Each structure stands twice: as structure tokens, then as C-alpha cells.
Amino acid sequence: MNGGVWAAPGRVNLIGEHTDYNDGFVMPFALPRTVVATVTRRDDGLLRLRSDAVGTGSAVDTVELRVDELAPGRGPGGWSDYPAGVVWALREAGHRIGGADLHYTSTVPAGAGLSSSAALEVVTALALDDLYGLGLERQRMASLCRRAENVYVGAPTGIMDQTASACCVEGHALFLDTRDLSRRQIPLDLPAYGLDLLVFDTRVKHAHSDGAYGRRRAGCESAAETLGVPALRDVPYAALAEALDRLPDPGSRALVRHVVTENHRVRRVVALLEAGEPRRIGPVLTASHTSLRDDFRVSCPELDLVVSAALAAGALGARMTGGGFGGAAIVLTERAASAAVTRAVESAFATAGYRAPGVFGARASSGALRLS
Ligand code: GLA
């Protein structure tokens, strides 16, 4: 096989935020928005990466790199570090990649917390896996993409986004245990129940978000150490009060309270969806937002406004999704109320003097696949 076209989706996380680097539970689903890569194999050790509007606006950008010279910290920076990092991670794992021309286009909004970078990584891994016959299992592919992001790009993220892009199944949310990487596909057919899940992109990307993410992560790790557990996942919900008593400062108590209650909420949402009660997940989503806002402190005024305006207009539940400090929020609503909820959020943004949010309806879509 010499070439072809592959696609990998962005994601929203239904629930389970800032739990993946605490060995906890997450529940993302794939969006019908994808990064598409047209790829041809080459055998001269050259990697030619071309992007139409991946990452930063509309300019076409081409980057040429030599596979054998790829090393963390040596990339030019920007969008091409993600696919280059994947090739580096594949090479480091012992796979021979002779080179490739990769041309990317994308419908995943960049910088919106919808994992456009994970989609870029996963589409690259899948294309090279097929072209070079590597035979990688999907979770393994996701783990190599995460390594690219952590080590080559230098972002200390968890495993959720890459796993979502690689492993999601249409019509389902992915219930993932980030400790042992076991996963279960949970049916999520909201339209069948007369429900909509709206995604509001606040178009806000707060500065310093990367540092803040790393600090939350470090805070969780040090709280786990104080509590004498390998990760906060090991604090049972029933033992939360006792664990909080053992923590010296309010900051670490708040981090622990979020992670432990959030893991509990993920399991609650799984149970409700499996019981065919999707409306009842609304208040659980909203409780997740409150916890992220007040305890984990990763929300921002624009995300809070999506949530409060949507709830005031009758939405069943709403929360920020992804890392936070900007990006997107999800809103669960009766289909009949969708238009009114959308108008309410838009008019609240106008009144506050914020830029108009992007909005689209999300249905649980397919993970990465070969198109032709
Ligand atoms: C980002 C990271 C994920 C996860 C979320 C928060 O999306 O890439 O690994 O930590 O933030 O849940």
C-alpha cells in the first residue's frame, strides 16, 4: 500500500475531568469533527508535513524534517511538532518509518479544548500504522501519541484525548479506567430520547493555561503522597471526609475533593445511562462544573456564563469540558428547548460584552478510521 486518506476525530468529555492523570475514570465521546490526512509513503527518510489551517488560522504551512533527526525539543514548534512527535515515538518504539508526505485538513476547532492536537496525532499514527504494516492495537497507538505529546511536544497531559480519538465507537461514550486502560462502550444515543447535547466554544484561550494544568497535576500528586496512596484514584468516595481531615491545607483539600467526587460522578453517569435514564445525568454534569469551578478552579467567567445562562433557560445540565481556562462547555437539553437555550447563551454573551460563542450539536461519532 502506497497511500490513502485517514480521519481522526476531536472529542468532548461527557464527564470525568482532571481525573486521567490521577489514575481515575473518564467518559469522552468522539465528535463528528475530524482531522483528515492524505498520506503517501516515501522511502528516502523524509517527512513532509503540510497543513491547511490546522492549529493556527488559514495559512498553508509546509514543514520538512528528516525522520532520523527527530528529537524532543528540536522541532520548529507549532502544529507540526504533534505529527513529528508521533513519528519520533514510533521510531523510539522500534518501528521503522521510511518517510511520508502527510497533508492535513481539519474541521476540529483549534484551541477550543476539543482535542484537535490528539486528532492530529492519532490520524498520523493510524496512517503510518497502515502504510508501514505496524499492526498496532488502538490503545497502544493512543499511548504512543500521548508519549509524543508529553515528551516531544512537552505538554504533561493524561491519556484521555488520544484514547478517545483512537478508540471511540459511533453512538457510544467511552468509559475508560485510566489506570489499567480497560474500556467499556456505553450507548449514548441522546437524539433517540429527544435530547440534544450542545457544544459552546467560548473562543477563549487563557494565557498560562499550560502552567496551571501542570500545577494542578503536581498538587494532586503531592496530595496523594501525603495521603500515602499511589494516586488520588485510590481514595474511596466513602473515605473522603477522613482523607480531607488528614490534609494540612485548604488548597490540597479542594483538589482531592474534586478528584474523588468526580470519579464518583463518572460511575453515576455510567449507571444512569445504562439504566436508560439520560435526563437524570443533567444534575451530575452541573455538579461536575461546580466542582471544577470552585474546588479545582479551572473554569473561567465565559465558561461559567455558558453554564448559568443555559441552566436558567431550562437546560438539564451543563459543564465545562476538557482542561478548562477557556475552551468549550457542553449543555444537555431537551431538543424542544435547544433553540431557546442557544439564544439565551448568545444573548448573555452579548450582554457581558464577550465575543459570540461558536455552537454546534454533538452526536457520538466514530473513532479514527481509514476513509479511502
Ligand atoms: C486535557 C488533557 C487531558 C485531561 C483533560 C482534563 O484535555 O489533555 O489528558 O487531563 O485536559 O480532564
Coordinates of C-alpha atoms and ligand atoms in Angstrom, one line a residue:
M1 CA 0.0 0.0 0.0
N2 CA 1.4 3.3 -1.0
G3 CA -1.1 5.9 0.1
G4 CA -4.6 6.7 1.3
V5 CA -6.8 9.0 3.3
W6 CA -7.4 8.7 7.1
A7 CA -9.5 10.7 9.6
A8 CA -9.4 11.0 13.4
P9 CA -11.9 12.9 15.5
G10 CA -11.8 15.5 18.2
R11 CA -13.7 14.8 21.4
V12 CA -15.8 16.2 24.1
N13 CA -15.6 14.7 27.6
L14 CA -19.0 13.9 28.9
I15 CA -17.7 13.7 32.5
G16 CA -14.5 12.8 34.4
E17 CA -12.4 15.9 34.2
H18 CA -8.8 16.2 35.5
T19 CA -9.1 12.6 36.6
D20 CA -7.0 10.9 34.0
Y21 CA -3.6 11.9 35.5
N22 CA -4.9 10.7 38.8
D23 CA -5.5 7.1 37.5
G24 CA -9.2 7.8 37.5
F25 CA -12.2 7.5 35.2
V26 CA -13.2 9.5 32.1
M27 CA -16.0 9.3 29.7
P28 CA -15.3 11.1 26.4
F29 CA -17.1 10.6 23.1
A30 CA -15.9 11.4 19.5
L31 CA -17.2 14.4 17.7
P32 CA -18.3 14.4 14.1
R33 CA -15.4 16.9 13.5
T34 CA -12.1 15.4 12.3
V35 CA -8.6 15.9 11.2
V36 CA -8.2 14.3 7.7
A37 CA -4.8 13.2 6.5
T38 CA -3.9 12.4 2.9
V39 CA -0.7 10.4 3.1
T40 CA 1.8 8.8 0.7
R41 CA 4.6 6.7 1.8
R42 CA 8.2 7.6 0.8
D43 CA 11.4 5.8 1.3
D44 CA 14.0 8.5 1.5
G45 CA 13.7 9.2 5.2
L46 CA 11.9 12.5 4.6
L47 CA 8.8 13.7 6.4
R48 CA 6.9 16.4 4.5
L49 CA 4.1 17.8 6.7
R50 CA 1.6 20.1 5.1
S51 CA -1.4 21.7 6.8
D52 CA -4.3 23.7 5.6
A53 CA -5.5 25.6 8.7
V54 CA -4.5 23.0 11.3
G55 CA -3.9 24.9 14.5
T56 CA -3.3 28.5 13.6
G57 CA -5.6 30.1 11.2
S58 CA -5.9 29.6 7.5
A59 CA -2.3 29.8 6.1
V60 CA -1.0 26.7 4.3
D61 CA 2.2 25.7 6.0
T62 CA 4.7 23.1 5.0
V63 CA 7.5 21.6 7.1
E64 CA 10.2 19.2 6.0
L65 CA 12.0 17.0 8.5
R66 CA 14.3 14.0 8.4
V67 CA 12.9 11.0 10.4
D68 CA 16.3 10.1 11.8
E69 CA 16.9 13.6 13.1
L70 CA 13.7 13.9 15.1
A71 CA 14.3 14.6 18.7
P72 CA 12.4 16.3 21.6
G73 CA 13.0 20.0 21.7
R74 CA 14.4 20.1 18.1
G75 CA 11.1 20.6 16.2
P76 CA 10.2 24.0 14.8
G77 CA 7.4 24.4 17.4
G78 CA 3.7 24.8 16.4
W79 CA 1.3 22.3 14.9
S80 CA 4.0 20.2 13.1
D81 CA 5.5 19.1 16.4
Y82 CA 2.5 16.9 17.0
P83 CA 2.8 14.6 14.0
A84 CA 6.5 14.8 14.1
G85 CA 6.4 13.7 17.7
V86 CA 4.3 10.7 16.7
V87 CA 6.9 9.6 14.1
W88 CA 9.6 10.1 16.8
A89 CA 7.6 8.0 19.3
L90 CA 7.1 5.2 16.7
R91 CA 10.8 5.2 15.9
E92 CA 11.7 5.1 19.6
A93 CA 9.4 2.2 20.0
G94 CA 11.4 0.3 17.4
H95 CA 9.2 0.8 14.3
R96 CA 11.0 1.7 11.1
I97 CA 9.3 4.6 9.3
G98 CA 10.9 5.3 6.0
G99 CA 9.3 8.7 5.5
A100 CA 5.9 10.1 4.2
D101 CA 4.1 13.0 2.7
L102 CA 1.2 14.0 5.0
H103 CA -1.3 16.6 4.1
Y104 CA -3.8 17.6 6.8
T105 CA -7.1 19.4 6.8
S106 CA -9.3 19.9 9.8
T107 CA -12.8 20.6 11.0
V108 CA -11.9 20.4 14.7
P109 CA -11.8 24.0 16.1
A110 CA -8.3 24.5 17.3
G111 CA -7.6 25.8 20.8
A112 CA -11.2 25.1 21.9
G113 CA -10.4 22.2 24.2
L114 CA -11.8 19.7 21.7
S115 CA -8.6 17.8 21.2
S116 CA -7.6 18.9 17.8
S117 CA -4.0 18.0 18.7
A118 CA -4.9 14.5 19.7
A119 CA -6.8 14.1 16.5
L120 CA -3.7 15.3 14.6
E121 CA -1.5 12.8 16.4
V122 CA -3.9 9.8 16.1
V123 CA -4.6 10.3 12.4
T124 CA -0.8 10.3 11.8
A125 CA -0.3 7.2 13.9
L126 CA -3.1 5.3 12.1
A127 CA -2.0 6.3 8.6
L128 CA 1.6 5.2 9.3
D129 CA 0.4 2.0 11.1
D130 CA -1.5 1.1 7.9
L131 CA 1.2 2.2 5.4
Y132 CA 4.1 0.5 7.2
G133 CA 2.1 -2.5 8.4
L134 CA 2.9 -1.9 12.1
G135 CA -0.1 -3.8 13.4
L136 CA -0.5 -1.5 16.4
E137 CA -3.5 -2.1 18.7
R138 CA -5.6 1.1 19.1
Q139 CA -4.8 1.7 22.8
R140 CA -1.1 1.2 22.1
M141 CA -1.4 3.7 19.3
A142 CA -3.0 6.2 21.7
S143 CA -0.2 5.6 24.3
L144 CA 2.4 6.4 21.7
C145 CA 0.6 9.5 20.7
R146 CA 0.4 10.6 24.4
R147 CA 4.2 10.0 24.6
A148 CA 4.6 12.2 21.6
E149 CA 2.6 15.0 23.4
N150 CA 4.3 14.5 26.8
V151 CA 7.9 14.1 25.7
Y152 CA 8.3 15.5 22.2
V153 CA 5.9 18.5 22.5
G154 CA 6.4 18.8 26.2
A155 CA 2.7 19.0 27.4
P156 CA 2.1 17.0 30.6
T157 CA -1.4 15.7 29.6
G158 CA -3.1 12.4 30.5
I159 CA -4.2 9.6 28.2
M160 CA -7.9 10.6 27.7
D161 CA -7.8 12.6 24.5
Q162 CA -5.7 10.2 22.4
T163 CA -7.6 7.2 23.6
A164 CA -10.9 9.0 22.7
S165 CA -9.7 9.8 19.2
A166 CA -8.3 6.3 18.6
C167 CA -10.9 4.1 20.4
C168 CA -14.4 5.7 20.4
V169 CA -17.3 3.9 18.7
E170 CA -20.2 5.7 17.0
G171 CA -23.3 6.0 19.2
H172 CA -21.3 5.4 22.4
A173 CA -19.3 7.2 25.1
L174 CA -16.1 5.6 26.1
F175 CA -15.9 4.7 29.8
L176 CA -12.1 4.4 30.4
D177 CA -10.3 3.4 33.5
T178 CA -7.1 5.3 33.0
R179 CA -5.2 3.1 35.5
D180 CA -5.5 -0.3 33.7
L181 CA -6.8 1.2 30.4
S182 CA -9.8 -1.1 30.4
R183 CA -12.6 0.4 28.5
R184 CA -16.3 -0.1 28.0
Q185 CA -18.5 1.4 25.3
I186 CA -21.6 2.9 26.9
P187 CA -24.6 3.5 24.5
L188 CA -25.2 7.3 24.1
D189 CA -28.0 7.9 21.7
L190 CA -29.4 11.2 23.1
P191 CA -31.4 12.0 19.9
A192 CA -33.4 8.8 20.5
Y193 CA -34.6 10.3 23.8
G194 CA -35.4 13.7 22.3
L195 CA -32.3 15.2 23.8
D196 CA -29.6 17.4 22.4
L197 CA -26.0 17.9 23.5
L198 CA -24.8 21.3 22.5
V199 CA -21.2 22.4 22.4
F200 CA -20.4 26.0 23.1
D201 CA -16.9 27.2 22.1
T202 CA -16.2 30.3 24.2
R203 CA -13.4 31.1 21.8
V204 CA -11.3 32.0 24.9
K205 CA -7.9 30.6 25.4
H206 CA -6.5 31.8 28.6
A207 CA -2.8 32.5 28.8
H208 CA -0.7 30.4 31.2
S209 CA -3.1 27.5 30.9
D210 CA -0.3 25.1 30.4
G211 CA 1.5 26.1 33.6
A212 CA -1.8 26.0 35.5
Y213 CA -2.5 22.5 34.3
G214 CA 0.9 21.3 35.4
R215 CA 0.4 22.9 38.8
R216 CA -2.9 21.1 39.3
R217 CA -1.2 17.9 38.4
A218 CA 1.7 18.5 40.8
G219 CA -0.8 19.4 43.5
C220 CA -2.7 16.2 43.1
E221 CA 0.5 14.1 43.1
S222 CA 1.7 15.7 46.3
A223 CA -1.7 15.3 48.0
A224 CA -1.6 11.6 47.1
E225 CA 1.9 11.3 48.6
T226 CA 0.6 13.0 51.8
L227 CA -2.2 10.5 52.0
G228 CA 0.1 7.6 51.3
V229 CA -1.7 6.3 48.2
P230 CA -0.2 5.8 44.7
A231 CA -2.8 8.2 43.1
L232 CA -5.9 10.0 44.2
R233 CA -7.9 7.3 42.4
D234 CA -7.1 5.2 45.5
V235 CA -9.1 7.4 47.9
P236 CA -12.5 5.8 48.0
Y237 CA -15.5 8.1 47.9
A238 CA -16.7 6.7 51.3
A239 CA -13.4 7.7 52.9
L240 CA -13.3 11.2 51.5
A241 CA -14.1 13.0 54.8
E242 CA -11.4 11.1 56.6
A243 CA -8.8 11.8 53.8
L244 CA -9.7 15.6 53.9
D245 CA -9.0 15.6 57.6
R246 CA -5.5 14.4 57.0
L247 CA -4.6 17.2 54.6
P248 CA -3.0 20.3 56.1
D249 CA -4.1 23.0 53.7
P250 CA -7.4 24.1 52.0
G251 CA -5.8 24.1 48.6
S252 CA -4.9 20.4 48.5
R253 CA -8.2 19.5 50.3
A254 CA -10.1 21.2 47.4
L255 CA -8.1 19.3 44.7
V256 CA -8.7 16.0 46.4
R257 CA -12.4 16.7 46.9
H258 CA -12.8 17.4 43.2
V259 CA -11.0 14.3 42.0
V260 CA -12.7 11.9 44.4
T261 CA -16.2 13.3 43.8
E262 CA -15.6 13.4 40.1
N263 CA -14.7 9.8 39.9
H264 CA -17.9 9.0 41.8
R265 CA -19.9 11.2 39.3
V266 CA -18.4 9.3 36.3
R267 CA -19.7 6.0 37.8
R268 CA -23.1 7.6 38.5
V269 CA -23.4 8.7 34.9
V270 CA -22.4 5.3 33.6
A271 CA -25.1 3.7 35.8
L272 CA -27.8 6.2 34.7
L273 CA -27.0 5.8 31.0
E274 CA -27.0 2.0 31.3
A275 CA -30.4 2.3 33.1
G276 CA -31.8 4.3 30.1
E277 CA -32.1 7.5 32.2
P278 CA -30.1 10.1 30.3
R279 CA -32.1 13.0 31.5
R280 CA -31.0 12.3 35.1
I281 CA -27.3 12.8 34.2
G282 CA -28.1 16.6 33.8
P283 CA -27.6 17.5 37.5
V284 CA -24.5 15.3 37.7
L285 CA -22.9 17.2 34.8
T286 CA -23.7 20.5 36.6
A287 CA -22.3 19.3 39.8
S288 CA -19.1 18.4 37.9
H289 CA -18.9 22.0 36.7
T290 CA -19.4 23.4 40.2
S291 CA -16.6 21.2 41.5
L292 CA -14.3 22.3 38.6
R293 CA -15.1 25.9 39.2
D294 CA -15.0 26.1 43.0
D295 CA -12.6 23.3 44.0
F296 CA -10.3 22.6 41.1
R297 CA -10.5 26.2 39.9
V298 CA -10.0 25.6 36.2
S299 CA -13.1 27.4 34.9
C300 CA -13.3 31.0 33.7
P301 CA -16.1 33.6 33.6
E302 CA -17.1 32.7 30.0
L303 CA -17.5 29.0 30.7
D304 CA -19.4 29.8 33.9
L305 CA -21.7 32.1 31.9
V306 CA -22.5 29.3 29.3
V307 CA -23.5 27.1 32.2
S308 CA -25.5 29.6 34.2
A309 CA -27.3 31.0 31.1
A310 CA -28.1 27.6 29.7
L311 CA -29.5 26.3 33.1
A312 CA -31.6 29.5 33.6
A313 CA -33.1 28.9 30.1
G314 CA -34.1 25.4 31.1
A315 CA -31.2 23.1 30.2
L316 CA -31.0 19.8 32.1
G317 CA -27.3 20.2 32.9
A318 CA -24.1 21.9 31.7
R319 CA -20.4 21.8 32.4
M320 CA -17.1 22.9 31.0
T321 CA -15.3 20.1 29.1
G322 CA -11.6 19.5 28.7
G323 CA -8.8 21.1 30.5
G324 CA -10.5 24.5 31.2
F325 CA -9.3 28.1 31.4
G326 CA -11.3 28.7 28.3
G327 CA -12.3 26.3 25.6
A328 CA -15.7 24.7 25.4
A329 CA -18.7 23.8 27.6
I330 CA -21.4 21.2 26.9
V331 CA -25.1 21.6 27.6
L332 CA -27.7 18.8 27.8
T333 CA -31.1 20.0 26.9
E334 CA -34.5 18.7 25.6
R335 CA -34.4 19.0 21.9
A336 CA -37.5 21.2 22.1
A337 CA -35.6 23.7 24.2
S338 CA -32.4 23.7 22.2
A339 CA -33.1 26.9 20.2
A340 CA -34.1 28.9 23.3
V341 CA -31.1 27.7 25.3
T342 CA -28.8 28.7 22.4
R343 CA -30.4 32.1 22.2
A344 CA -30.1 32.6 25.9
V345 CA -26.4 31.8 25.9
E346 CA -25.7 34.0 22.9
S347 CA -27.6 36.9 24.4
A348 CA -25.9 36.5 27.8
F349 CA -22.5 36.7 26.0
A350 CA -23.6 39.8 24.1
T351 CA -24.8 41.5 27.3
A352 CA -21.5 40.7 29.0
G353 CA -19.6 42.1 26.0
Y354 CA -18.0 38.7 25.2
R355 CA -17.3 37.6 21.6
A356 CA -20.1 35.5 20.3
P357 CA -19.6 31.8 21.1
G358 CA -19.4 29.1 18.5
V359 CA -22.2 26.5 18.9
F360 CA -22.9 23.1 17.4
G361 CA -24.8 20.0 18.2
A362 CA -22.7 16.9 19.1
R363 CA -23.5 13.3 18.5
A364 CA -21.3 10.4 19.5
S365 CA -19.3 9.6 16.4
S366 CA -16.7 7.2 15.1
G367 CA -13.1 7.0 16.3
A368 CA -10.2 7.2 13.8
L369 CA -10.7 5.3 10.6
R370 CA -9.4 4.9 7.1
L371 CA -11.5 6.8 4.5
S372 CA -10.0 5.5 1.3
Ligands
GLA1 C1 -6.7 17.9 28.7 C2 -5.7 16.8 28.8 C3 -6.4 15.5 29.2 C4 -7.2 15.7 30.5 C5 -8.1 17.0 30.4 C6 -8.8 17.3 31.7 O1 -7.7 17.7 27.7 O2 -5.2 16.6 27.5 O3 -5.5 14.5 29.4 O4 -6.3 15.8 31.6 O5 -7.4 18.1 30.0 O6 -9.7 16.3 32.1

